[in-house]
PDB file of C-alpha atoms and ligand atoms in Angstrom:
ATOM      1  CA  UNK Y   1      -0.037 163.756  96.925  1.00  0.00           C
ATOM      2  CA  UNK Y   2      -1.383 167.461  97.883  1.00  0.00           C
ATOM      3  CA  UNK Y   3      -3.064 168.603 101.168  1.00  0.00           C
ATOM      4  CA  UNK Y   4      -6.334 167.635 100.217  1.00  0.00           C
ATOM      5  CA  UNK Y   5      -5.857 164.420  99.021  1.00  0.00           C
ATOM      6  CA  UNK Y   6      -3.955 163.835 101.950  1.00  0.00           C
ATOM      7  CA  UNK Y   7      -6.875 165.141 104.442  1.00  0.00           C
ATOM      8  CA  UNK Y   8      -8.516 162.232 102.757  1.00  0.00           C
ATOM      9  CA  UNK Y   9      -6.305 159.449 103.865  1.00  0.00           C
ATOM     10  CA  UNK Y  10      -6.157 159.530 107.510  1.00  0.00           C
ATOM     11  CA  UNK Y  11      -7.505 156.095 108.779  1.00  0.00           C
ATOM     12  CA  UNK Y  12      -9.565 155.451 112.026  1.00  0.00           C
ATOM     13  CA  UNK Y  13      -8.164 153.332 114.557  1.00  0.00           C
ATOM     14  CA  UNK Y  14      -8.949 152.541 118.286  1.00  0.00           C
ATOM     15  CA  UNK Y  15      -6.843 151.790 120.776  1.00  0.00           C
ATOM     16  CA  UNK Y  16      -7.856 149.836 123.652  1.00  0.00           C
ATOM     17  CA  UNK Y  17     -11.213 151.065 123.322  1.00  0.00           C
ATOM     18  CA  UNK Y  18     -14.138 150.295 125.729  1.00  0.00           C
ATOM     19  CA  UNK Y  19     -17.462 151.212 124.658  1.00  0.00           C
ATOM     20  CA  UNK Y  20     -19.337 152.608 127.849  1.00  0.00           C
ATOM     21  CA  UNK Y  21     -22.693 150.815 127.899  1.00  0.00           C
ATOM     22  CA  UNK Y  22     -24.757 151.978 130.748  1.00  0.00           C
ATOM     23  CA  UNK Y  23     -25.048 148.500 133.809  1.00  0.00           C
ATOM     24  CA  UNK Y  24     -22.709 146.954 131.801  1.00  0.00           C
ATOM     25  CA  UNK Y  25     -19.484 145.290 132.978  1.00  0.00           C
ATOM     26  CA  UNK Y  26     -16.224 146.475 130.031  1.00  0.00           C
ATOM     27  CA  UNK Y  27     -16.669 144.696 127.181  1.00  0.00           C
ATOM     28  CA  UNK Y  28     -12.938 143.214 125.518  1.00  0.00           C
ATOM     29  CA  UNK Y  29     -10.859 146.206 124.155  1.00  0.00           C
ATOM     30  CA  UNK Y  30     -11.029 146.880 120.852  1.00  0.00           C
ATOM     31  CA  UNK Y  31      -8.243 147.540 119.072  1.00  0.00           C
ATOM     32  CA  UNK Y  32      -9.768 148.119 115.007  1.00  0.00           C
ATOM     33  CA  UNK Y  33      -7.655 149.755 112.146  1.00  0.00           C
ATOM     34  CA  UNK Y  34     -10.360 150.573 109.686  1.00  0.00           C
ATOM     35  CA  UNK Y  35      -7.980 150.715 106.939  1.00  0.00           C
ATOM     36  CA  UNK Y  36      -8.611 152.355 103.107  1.00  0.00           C
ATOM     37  CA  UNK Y  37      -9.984 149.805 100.770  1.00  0.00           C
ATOM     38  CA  UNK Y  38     -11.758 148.009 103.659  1.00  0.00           C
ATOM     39  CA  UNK Y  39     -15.328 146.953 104.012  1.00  0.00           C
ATOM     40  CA  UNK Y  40     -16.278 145.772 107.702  1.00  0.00           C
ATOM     41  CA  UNK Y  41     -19.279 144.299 108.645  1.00  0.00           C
ATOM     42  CA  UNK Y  42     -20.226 144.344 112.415  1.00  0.00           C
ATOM     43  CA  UNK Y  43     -22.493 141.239 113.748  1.00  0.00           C
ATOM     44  CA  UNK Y  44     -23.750 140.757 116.775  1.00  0.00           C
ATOM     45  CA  UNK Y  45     -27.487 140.595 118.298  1.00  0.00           C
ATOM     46  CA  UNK Y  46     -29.891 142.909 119.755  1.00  0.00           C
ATOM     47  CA  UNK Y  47     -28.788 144.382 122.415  1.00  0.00           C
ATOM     48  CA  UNK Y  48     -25.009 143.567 121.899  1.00  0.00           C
ATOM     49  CA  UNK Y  49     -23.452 147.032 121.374  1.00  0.00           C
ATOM     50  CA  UNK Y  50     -23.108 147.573 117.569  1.00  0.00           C
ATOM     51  CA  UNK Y  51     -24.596 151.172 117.731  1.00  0.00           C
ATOM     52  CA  UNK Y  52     -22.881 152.556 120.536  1.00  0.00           C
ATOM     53  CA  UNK Y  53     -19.849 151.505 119.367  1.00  0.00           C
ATOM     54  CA  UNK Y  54     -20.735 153.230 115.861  1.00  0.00           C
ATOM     55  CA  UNK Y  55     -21.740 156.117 117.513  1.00  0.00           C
ATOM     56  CA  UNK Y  56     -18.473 155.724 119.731  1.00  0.00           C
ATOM     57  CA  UNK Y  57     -16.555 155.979 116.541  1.00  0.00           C
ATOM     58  CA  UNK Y  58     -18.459 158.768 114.946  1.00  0.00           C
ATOM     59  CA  UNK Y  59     -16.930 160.883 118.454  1.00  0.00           C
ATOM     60  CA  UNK Y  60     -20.753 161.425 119.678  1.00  0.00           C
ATOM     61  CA  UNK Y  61     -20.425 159.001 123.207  1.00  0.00           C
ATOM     62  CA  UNK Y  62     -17.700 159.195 124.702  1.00  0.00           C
ATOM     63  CA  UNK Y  63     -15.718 155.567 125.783  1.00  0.00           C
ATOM     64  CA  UNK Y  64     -15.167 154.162 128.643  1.00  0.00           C
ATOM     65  CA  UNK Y  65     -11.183 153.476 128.164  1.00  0.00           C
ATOM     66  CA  UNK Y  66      -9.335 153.550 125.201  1.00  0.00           C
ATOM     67  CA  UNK Y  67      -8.911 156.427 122.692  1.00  0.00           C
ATOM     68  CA  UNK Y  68      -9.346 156.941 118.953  1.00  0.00           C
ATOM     69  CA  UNK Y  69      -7.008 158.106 116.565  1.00  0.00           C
ATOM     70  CA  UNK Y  70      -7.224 159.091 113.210  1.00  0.00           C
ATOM     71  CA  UNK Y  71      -3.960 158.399 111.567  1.00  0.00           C
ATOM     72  CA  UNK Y  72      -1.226 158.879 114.438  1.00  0.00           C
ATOM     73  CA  UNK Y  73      -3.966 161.729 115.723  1.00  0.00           C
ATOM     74  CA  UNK Y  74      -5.984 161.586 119.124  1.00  0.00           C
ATOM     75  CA  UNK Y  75      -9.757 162.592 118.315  1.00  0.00           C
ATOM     76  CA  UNK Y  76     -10.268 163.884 121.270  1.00  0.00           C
ATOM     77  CA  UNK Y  77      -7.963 166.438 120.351  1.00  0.00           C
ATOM     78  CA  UNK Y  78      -9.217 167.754 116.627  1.00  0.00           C
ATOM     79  CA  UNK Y  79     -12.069 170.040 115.798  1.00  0.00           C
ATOM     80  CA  UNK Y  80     -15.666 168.468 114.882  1.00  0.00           C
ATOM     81  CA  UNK Y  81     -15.418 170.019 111.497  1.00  0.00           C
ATOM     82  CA  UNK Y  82     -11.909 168.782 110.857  1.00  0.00           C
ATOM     83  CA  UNK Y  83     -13.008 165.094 112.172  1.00  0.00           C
ATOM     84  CA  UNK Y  84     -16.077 165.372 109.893  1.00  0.00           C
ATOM     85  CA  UNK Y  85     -14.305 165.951 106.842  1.00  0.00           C
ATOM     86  CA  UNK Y  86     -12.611 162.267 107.312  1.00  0.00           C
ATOM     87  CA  UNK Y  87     -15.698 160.696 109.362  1.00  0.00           C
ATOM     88  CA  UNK Y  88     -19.351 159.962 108.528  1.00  0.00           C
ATOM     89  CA  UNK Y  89     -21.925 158.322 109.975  1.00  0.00           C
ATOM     90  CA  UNK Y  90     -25.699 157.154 108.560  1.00  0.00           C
ATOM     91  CA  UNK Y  91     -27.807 156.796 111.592  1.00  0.00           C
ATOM     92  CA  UNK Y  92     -30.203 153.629 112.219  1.00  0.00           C
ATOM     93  CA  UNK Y  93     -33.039 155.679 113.179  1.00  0.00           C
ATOM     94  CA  UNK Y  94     -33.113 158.785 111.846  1.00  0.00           C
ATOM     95  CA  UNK Y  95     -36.103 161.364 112.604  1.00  0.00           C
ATOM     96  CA  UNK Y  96     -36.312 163.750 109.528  1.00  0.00           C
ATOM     97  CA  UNK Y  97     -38.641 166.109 111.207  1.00  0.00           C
ATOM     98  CA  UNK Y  98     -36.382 168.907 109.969  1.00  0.00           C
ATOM     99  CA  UNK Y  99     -38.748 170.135 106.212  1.00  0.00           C
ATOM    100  CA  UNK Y 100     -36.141 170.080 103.870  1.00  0.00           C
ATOM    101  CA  UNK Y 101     -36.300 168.734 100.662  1.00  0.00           C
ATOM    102  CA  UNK Y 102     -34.161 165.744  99.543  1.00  0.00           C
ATOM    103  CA  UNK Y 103     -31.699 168.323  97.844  1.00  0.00           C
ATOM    104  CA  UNK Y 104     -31.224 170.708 100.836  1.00  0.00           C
ATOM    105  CA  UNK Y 105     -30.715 167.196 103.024  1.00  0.00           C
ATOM    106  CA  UNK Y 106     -28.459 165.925 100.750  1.00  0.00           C
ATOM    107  CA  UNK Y 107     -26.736 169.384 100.577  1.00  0.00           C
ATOM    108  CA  UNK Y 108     -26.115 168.934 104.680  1.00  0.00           C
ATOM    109  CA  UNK Y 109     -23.385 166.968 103.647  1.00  0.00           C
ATOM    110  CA  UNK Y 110     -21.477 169.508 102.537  1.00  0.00           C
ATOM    111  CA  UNK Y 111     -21.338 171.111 105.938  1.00  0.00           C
ATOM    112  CA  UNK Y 112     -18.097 170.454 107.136  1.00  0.00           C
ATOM    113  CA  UNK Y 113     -16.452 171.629 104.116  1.00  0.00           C
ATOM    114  CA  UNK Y 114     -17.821 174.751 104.092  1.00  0.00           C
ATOM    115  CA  UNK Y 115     -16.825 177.900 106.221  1.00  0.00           C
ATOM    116  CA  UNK Y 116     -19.608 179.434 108.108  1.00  0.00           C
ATOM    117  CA  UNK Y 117     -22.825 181.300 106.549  1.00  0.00           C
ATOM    118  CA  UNK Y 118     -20.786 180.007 102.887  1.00  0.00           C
ATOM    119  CA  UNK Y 119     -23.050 179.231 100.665  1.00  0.00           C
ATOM    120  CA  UNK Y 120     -23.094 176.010  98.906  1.00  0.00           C
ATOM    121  CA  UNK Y 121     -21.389 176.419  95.222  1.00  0.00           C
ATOM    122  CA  UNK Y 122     -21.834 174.829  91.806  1.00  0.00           C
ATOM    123  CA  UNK Y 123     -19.221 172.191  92.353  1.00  0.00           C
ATOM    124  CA  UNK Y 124     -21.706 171.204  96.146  1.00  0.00           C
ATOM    125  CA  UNK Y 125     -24.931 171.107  93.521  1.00  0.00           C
ATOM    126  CA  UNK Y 126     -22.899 168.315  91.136  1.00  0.00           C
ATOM    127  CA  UNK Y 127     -21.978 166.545  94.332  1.00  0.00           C
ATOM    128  CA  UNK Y 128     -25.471 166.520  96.001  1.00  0.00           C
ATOM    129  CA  UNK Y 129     -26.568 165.753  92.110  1.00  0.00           C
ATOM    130  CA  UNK Y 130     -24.091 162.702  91.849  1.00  0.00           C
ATOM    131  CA  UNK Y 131     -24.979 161.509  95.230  1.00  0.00           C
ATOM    132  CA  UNK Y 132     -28.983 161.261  95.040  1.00  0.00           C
ATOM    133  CA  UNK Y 133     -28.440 159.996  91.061  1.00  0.00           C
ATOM    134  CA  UNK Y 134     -26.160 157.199  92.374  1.00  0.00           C
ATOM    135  CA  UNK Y 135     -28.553 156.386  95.056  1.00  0.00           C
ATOM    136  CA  UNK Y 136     -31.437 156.521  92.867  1.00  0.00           C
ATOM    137  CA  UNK Y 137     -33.465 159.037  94.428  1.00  0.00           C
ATOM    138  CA  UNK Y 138     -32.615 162.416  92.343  1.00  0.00           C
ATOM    139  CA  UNK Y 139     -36.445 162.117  90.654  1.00  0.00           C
ATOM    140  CA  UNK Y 140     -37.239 162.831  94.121  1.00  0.00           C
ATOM    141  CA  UNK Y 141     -35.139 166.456  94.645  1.00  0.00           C
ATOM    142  CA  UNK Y 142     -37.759 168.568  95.556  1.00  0.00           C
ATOM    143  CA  UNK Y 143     -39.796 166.595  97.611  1.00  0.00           C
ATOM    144  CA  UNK Y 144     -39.672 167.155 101.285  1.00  0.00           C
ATOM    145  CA  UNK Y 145     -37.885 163.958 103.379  1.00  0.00           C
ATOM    146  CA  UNK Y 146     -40.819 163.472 105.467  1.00  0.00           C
ATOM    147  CA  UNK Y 147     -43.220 162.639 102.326  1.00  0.00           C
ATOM    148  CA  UNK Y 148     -41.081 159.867 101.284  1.00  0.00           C
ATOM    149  CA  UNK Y 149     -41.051 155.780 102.022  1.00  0.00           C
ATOM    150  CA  UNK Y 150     -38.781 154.230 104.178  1.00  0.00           C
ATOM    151  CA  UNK Y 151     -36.571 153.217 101.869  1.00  0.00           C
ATOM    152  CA  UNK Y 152     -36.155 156.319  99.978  1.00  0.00           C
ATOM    153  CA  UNK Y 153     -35.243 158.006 103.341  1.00  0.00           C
ATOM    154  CA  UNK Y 154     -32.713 155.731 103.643  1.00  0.00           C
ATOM    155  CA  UNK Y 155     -31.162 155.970 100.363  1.00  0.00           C
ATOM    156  CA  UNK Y 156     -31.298 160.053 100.697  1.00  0.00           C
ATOM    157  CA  UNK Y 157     -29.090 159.420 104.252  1.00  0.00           C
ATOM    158  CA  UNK Y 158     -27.267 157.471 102.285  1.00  0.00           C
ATOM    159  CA  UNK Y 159     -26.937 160.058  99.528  1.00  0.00           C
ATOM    160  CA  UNK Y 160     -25.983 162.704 102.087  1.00  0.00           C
ATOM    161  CA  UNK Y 161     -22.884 160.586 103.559  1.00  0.00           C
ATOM    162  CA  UNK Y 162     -21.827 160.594  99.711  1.00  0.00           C
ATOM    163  CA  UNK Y 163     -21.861 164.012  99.596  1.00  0.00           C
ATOM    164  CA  UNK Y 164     -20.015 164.994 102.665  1.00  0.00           C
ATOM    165  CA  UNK Y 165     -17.429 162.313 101.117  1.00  0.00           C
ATOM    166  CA  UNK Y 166     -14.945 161.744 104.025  1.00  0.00           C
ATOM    167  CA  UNK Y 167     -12.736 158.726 104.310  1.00  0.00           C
ATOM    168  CA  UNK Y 168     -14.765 156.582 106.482  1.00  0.00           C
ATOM    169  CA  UNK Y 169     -18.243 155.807 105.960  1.00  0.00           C
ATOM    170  CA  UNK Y 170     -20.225 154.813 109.205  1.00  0.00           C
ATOM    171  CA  UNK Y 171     -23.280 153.318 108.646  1.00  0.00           C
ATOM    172  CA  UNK Y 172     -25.799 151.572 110.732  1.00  0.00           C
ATOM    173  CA  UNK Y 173     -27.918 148.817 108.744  1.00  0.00           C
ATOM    174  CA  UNK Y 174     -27.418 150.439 105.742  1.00  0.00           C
ATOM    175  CA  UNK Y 175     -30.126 148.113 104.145  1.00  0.00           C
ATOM    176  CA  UNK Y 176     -32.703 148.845 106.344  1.00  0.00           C
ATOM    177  CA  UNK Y 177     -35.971 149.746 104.899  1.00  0.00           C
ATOM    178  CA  UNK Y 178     -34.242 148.484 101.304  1.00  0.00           C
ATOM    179  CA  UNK Y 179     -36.006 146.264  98.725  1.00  0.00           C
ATOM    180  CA  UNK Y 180     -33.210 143.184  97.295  1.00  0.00           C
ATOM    181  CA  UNK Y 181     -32.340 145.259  94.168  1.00  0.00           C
ATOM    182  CA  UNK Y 182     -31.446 148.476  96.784  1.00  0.00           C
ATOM    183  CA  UNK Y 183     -29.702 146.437  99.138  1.00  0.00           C
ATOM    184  CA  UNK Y 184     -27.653 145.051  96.348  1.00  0.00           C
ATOM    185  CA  UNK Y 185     -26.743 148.235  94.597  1.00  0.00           C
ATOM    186  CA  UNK Y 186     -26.190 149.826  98.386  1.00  0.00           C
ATOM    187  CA  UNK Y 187     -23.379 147.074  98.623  1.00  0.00           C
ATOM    188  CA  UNK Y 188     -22.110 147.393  95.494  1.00  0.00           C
ATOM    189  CA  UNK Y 189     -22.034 150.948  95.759  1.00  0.00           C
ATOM    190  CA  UNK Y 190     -20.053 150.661  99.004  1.00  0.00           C
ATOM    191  CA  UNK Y 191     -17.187 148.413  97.002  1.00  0.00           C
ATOM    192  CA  UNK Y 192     -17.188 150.724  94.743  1.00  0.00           C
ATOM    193  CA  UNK Y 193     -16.303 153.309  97.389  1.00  0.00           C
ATOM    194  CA  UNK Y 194     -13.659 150.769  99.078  1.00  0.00           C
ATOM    195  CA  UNK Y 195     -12.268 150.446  95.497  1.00  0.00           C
ATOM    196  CA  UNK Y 196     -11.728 154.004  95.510  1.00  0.00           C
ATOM    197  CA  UNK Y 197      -9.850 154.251  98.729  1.00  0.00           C
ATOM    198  CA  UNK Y 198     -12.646 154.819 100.956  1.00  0.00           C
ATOM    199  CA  UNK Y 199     -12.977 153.136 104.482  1.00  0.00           C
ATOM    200  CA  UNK Y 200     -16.314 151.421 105.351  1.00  0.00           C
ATOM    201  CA  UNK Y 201     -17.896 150.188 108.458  1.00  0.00           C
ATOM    202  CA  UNK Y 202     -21.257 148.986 108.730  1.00  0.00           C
ATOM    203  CA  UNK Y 203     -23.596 147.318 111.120  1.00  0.00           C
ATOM    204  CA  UNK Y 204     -25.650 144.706 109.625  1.00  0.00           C
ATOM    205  CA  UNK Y 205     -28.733 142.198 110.669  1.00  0.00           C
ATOM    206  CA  UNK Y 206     -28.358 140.429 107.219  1.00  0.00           C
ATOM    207  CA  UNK Y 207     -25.287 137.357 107.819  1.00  0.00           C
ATOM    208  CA  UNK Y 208     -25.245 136.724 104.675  1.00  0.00           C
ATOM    209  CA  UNK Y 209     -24.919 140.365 103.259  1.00  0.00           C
ATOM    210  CA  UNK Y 210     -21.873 140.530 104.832  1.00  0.00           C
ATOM    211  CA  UNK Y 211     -20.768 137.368 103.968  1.00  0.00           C
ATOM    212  CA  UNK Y 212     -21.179 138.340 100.356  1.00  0.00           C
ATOM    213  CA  UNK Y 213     -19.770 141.778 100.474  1.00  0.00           C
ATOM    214  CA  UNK Y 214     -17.530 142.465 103.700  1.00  0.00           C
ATOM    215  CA  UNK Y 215     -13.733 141.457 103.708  1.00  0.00           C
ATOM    216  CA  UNK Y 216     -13.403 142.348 107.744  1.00  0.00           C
ATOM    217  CA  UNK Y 217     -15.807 141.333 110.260  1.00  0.00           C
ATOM    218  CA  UNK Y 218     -16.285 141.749 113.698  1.00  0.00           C
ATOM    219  CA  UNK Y 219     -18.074 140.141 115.974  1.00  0.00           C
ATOM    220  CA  UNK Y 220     -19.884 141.286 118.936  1.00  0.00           C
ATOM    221  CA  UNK Y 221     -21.395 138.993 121.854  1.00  0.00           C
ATOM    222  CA  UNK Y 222     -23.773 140.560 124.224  1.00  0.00           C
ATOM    223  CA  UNK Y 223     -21.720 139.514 127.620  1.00  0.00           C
ATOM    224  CA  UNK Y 224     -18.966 142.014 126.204  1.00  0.00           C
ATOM    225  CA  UNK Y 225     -16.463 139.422 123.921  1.00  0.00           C
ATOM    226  CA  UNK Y 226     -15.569 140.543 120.840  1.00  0.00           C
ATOM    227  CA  UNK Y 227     -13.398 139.063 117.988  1.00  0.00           C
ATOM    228  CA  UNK Y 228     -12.432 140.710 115.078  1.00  0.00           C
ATOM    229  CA  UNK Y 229     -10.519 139.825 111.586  1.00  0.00           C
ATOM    230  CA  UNK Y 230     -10.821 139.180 107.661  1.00  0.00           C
ATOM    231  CA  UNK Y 231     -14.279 137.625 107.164  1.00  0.00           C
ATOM    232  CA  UNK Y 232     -12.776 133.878 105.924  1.00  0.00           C
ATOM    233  CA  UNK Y 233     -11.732 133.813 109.775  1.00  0.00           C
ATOM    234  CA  UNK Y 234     -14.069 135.135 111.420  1.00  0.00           C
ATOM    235  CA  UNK Y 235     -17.893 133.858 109.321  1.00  0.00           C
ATOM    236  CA  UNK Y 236     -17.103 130.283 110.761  1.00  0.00           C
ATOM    237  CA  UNK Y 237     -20.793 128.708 111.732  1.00  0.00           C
ATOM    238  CA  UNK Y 238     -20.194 127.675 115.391  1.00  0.00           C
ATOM    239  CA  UNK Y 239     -19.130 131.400 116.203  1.00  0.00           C
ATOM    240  CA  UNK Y 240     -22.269 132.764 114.519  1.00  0.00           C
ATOM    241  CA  UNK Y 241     -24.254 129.936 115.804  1.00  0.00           C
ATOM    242  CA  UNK Y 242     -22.987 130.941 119.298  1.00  0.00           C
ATOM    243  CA  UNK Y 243     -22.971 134.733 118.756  1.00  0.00           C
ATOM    244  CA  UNK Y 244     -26.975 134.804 117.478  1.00  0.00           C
ATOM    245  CA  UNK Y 245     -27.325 131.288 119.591  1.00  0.00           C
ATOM    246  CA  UNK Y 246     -29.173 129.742 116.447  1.00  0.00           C
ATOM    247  CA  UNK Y 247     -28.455 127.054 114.885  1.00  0.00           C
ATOM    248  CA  UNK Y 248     -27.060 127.624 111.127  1.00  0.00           C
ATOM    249  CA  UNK Y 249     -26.514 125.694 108.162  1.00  0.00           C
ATOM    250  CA  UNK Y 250     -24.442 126.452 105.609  1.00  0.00           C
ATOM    251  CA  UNK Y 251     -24.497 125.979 101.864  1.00  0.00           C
ATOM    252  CA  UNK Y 252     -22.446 127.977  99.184  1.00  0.00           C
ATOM    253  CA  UNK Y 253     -23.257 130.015  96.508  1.00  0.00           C
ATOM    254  CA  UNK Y 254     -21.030 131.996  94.005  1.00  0.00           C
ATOM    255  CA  UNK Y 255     -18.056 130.927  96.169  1.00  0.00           C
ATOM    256  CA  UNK Y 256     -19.373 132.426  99.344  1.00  0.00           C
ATOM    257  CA  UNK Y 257     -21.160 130.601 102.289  1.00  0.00           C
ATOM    258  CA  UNK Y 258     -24.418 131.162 102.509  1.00  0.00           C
ATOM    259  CA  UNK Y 259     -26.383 130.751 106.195  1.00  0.00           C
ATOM    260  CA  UNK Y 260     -29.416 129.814 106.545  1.00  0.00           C
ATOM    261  CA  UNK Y 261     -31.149 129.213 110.486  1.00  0.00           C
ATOM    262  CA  UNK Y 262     -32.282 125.760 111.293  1.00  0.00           C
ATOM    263  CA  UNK Y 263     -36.525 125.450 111.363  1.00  0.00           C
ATOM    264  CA  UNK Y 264     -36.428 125.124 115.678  1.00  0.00           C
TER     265      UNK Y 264
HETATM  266  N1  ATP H   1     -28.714 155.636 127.121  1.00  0.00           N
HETATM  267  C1  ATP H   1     -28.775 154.354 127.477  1.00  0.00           C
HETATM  268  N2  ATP H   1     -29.103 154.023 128.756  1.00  0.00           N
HETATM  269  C2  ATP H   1     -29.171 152.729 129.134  1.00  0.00           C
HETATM  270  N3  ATP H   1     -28.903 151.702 128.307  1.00  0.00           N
HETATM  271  C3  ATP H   1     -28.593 151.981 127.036  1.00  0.00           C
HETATM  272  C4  ATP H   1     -28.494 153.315 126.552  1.00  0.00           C
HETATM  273  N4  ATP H   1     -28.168 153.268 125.244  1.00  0.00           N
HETATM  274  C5  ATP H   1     -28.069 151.969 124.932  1.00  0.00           C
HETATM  275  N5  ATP H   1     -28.317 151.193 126.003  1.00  0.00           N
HETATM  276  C6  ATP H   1     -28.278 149.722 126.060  1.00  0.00           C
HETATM  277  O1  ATP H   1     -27.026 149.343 125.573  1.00  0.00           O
HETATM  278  C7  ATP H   1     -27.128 148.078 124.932  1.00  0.00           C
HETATM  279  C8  ATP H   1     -26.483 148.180 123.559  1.00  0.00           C
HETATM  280  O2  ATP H   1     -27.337 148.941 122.694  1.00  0.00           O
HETATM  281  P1  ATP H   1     -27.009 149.124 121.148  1.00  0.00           P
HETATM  282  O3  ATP H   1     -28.089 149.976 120.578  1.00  0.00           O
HETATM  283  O4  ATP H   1     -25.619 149.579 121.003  1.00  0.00           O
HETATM  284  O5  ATP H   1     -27.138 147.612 120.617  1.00  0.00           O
HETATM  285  P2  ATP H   1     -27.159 147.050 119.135  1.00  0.00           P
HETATM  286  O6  ATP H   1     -26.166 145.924 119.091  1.00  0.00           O
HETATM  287  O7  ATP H   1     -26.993 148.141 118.139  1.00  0.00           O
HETATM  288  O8  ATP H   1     -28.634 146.449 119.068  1.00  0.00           O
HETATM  289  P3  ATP H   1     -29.700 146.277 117.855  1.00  0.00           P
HETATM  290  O9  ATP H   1     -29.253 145.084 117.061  1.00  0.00           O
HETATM  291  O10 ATP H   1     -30.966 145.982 118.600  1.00  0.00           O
HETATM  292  O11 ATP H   1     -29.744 147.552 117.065  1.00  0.00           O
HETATM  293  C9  ATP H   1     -28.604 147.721 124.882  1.00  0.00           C
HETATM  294  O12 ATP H   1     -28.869 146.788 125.908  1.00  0.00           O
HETATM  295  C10 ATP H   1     -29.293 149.048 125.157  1.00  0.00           C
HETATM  296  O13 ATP H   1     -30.523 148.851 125.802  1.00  0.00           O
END
């Protein structure tokens, strides 16, 4: 294995972390190995937590307790360009009020991997390229981000994490905004990435997304619990019925479960 490829292994872990959320009493420590080959999906309601911790992970809040290591590694301790190189995140709400086109955004991604004032090279332009083509949206190029739908915003973010390319892939409802054939190539695209070595962890509304297409899960209640695991464990109904306190019923399809909420 050479340097680079190396640089490209180093899994995110958390040790007896605490995510700080303002009024609230600590939450259960968290101690997550988001390992290569791993798709997580983190559940939980409103209000519960999922984005801090995301944004806890991505190094931009800082914990409460606990630390975060990448491989053997304290974050704390390694430069933001070095940590972005392994770590990226696709925010929930994003503002785009920057006008660049989709290409320049997409070309952001390339930041960390380039040294100051460098300019972005041929082999940046077939990443950017690959990126936008894989997420559908390289017809759009030359458009600027804030002319385009919801949707295709969220694809180009997504684009833009595929360009920087680092280990673990962050992502906050990635199917936000998505029609059903987007959200399904999203996931797929995201096993692909898994297959490939990549970590992911995602935030997701959509239960049965992640039962379909997550192998970890973890769950996060509101008053702080939080329970974590491979997703046959932890997608049992009376968690999820207590964690979104809704009643569920369950049929399967294709070999997964599939949940559906009771009429109330
Ligand atoms: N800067 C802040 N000051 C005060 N409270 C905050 C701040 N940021 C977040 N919170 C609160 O922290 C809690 C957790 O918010 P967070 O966005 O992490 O939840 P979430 O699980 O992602 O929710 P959703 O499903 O609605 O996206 C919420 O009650 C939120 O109001």
């Amino acid at each position: 294995m050479n340097a680079m490829q190396s640089r490209h292994m180093q899994t995110l872990s958390t040790r007896n972390l605490v995510i700080d959320i303002p009024g609230r009493v600590d939450g259960y420590p968290l101690d997550l190995t988001i390992g290569s080959g791993q798709i997580w999906g983190v559940l939980g309601p409103n209000g519960a937590g999922k984005t801090t911790l995301l944004h806890t992970l991505a190094g931009l809040r800082s914990p409460r307790a606990g630390e975060l290591y990448l491989e053997d590694v304290p974050v704390s301790g390694l430069k933001r360009r070095v940590f972005s190189q392994q770590l990226g995140l696709v925010f929930q709400d994003r503002q785009d009020g920057f006008p660049a086109t989709v290409m320049e955004t997409a070309l952001i991604g390339r930041h960390p991997w380039l040294s100051p004032w460098q300019m972005e090279g041929a082999d940046d332009l077939a990443m950017a390229q690959r990126a936008l083509e894989a997420l559908d949206v390289l017809h759009l190029k030359n458009r600027l981000v804030t002319t385009l739908s919801g949707g295709e915003r969220q694809r180009v973010a997504i684009a833009t994490l595929m360009t920087q390319s680092p280990h673990t892939w962050l992502l906050d409802e990635p199917t936000n905004h998505l029609d059903l054939h987007h959200q399904v190539a999203v996931m797929k695209l995201l096993t692909d990435r898994a297959a490939a070595g990549n970590a992911i962890f995602m935030c997701l509304h959509d239960l049965n997304l992640a039962a379909r297409w997550c192998d970890h899960i973890l769950l996060m209640y509101p008053n702080g619990e939080a329970c974590w695991g491979p997703a046959e464990r932890m997608l049992v109904p009376n968690a999820l019925e207590r964690l979104y306190n809704q009643q569920l019923a369950t049929v399967e399809v294709d070999g997964a479960p599939f949940f559906v909420p009771k009429r109330v």
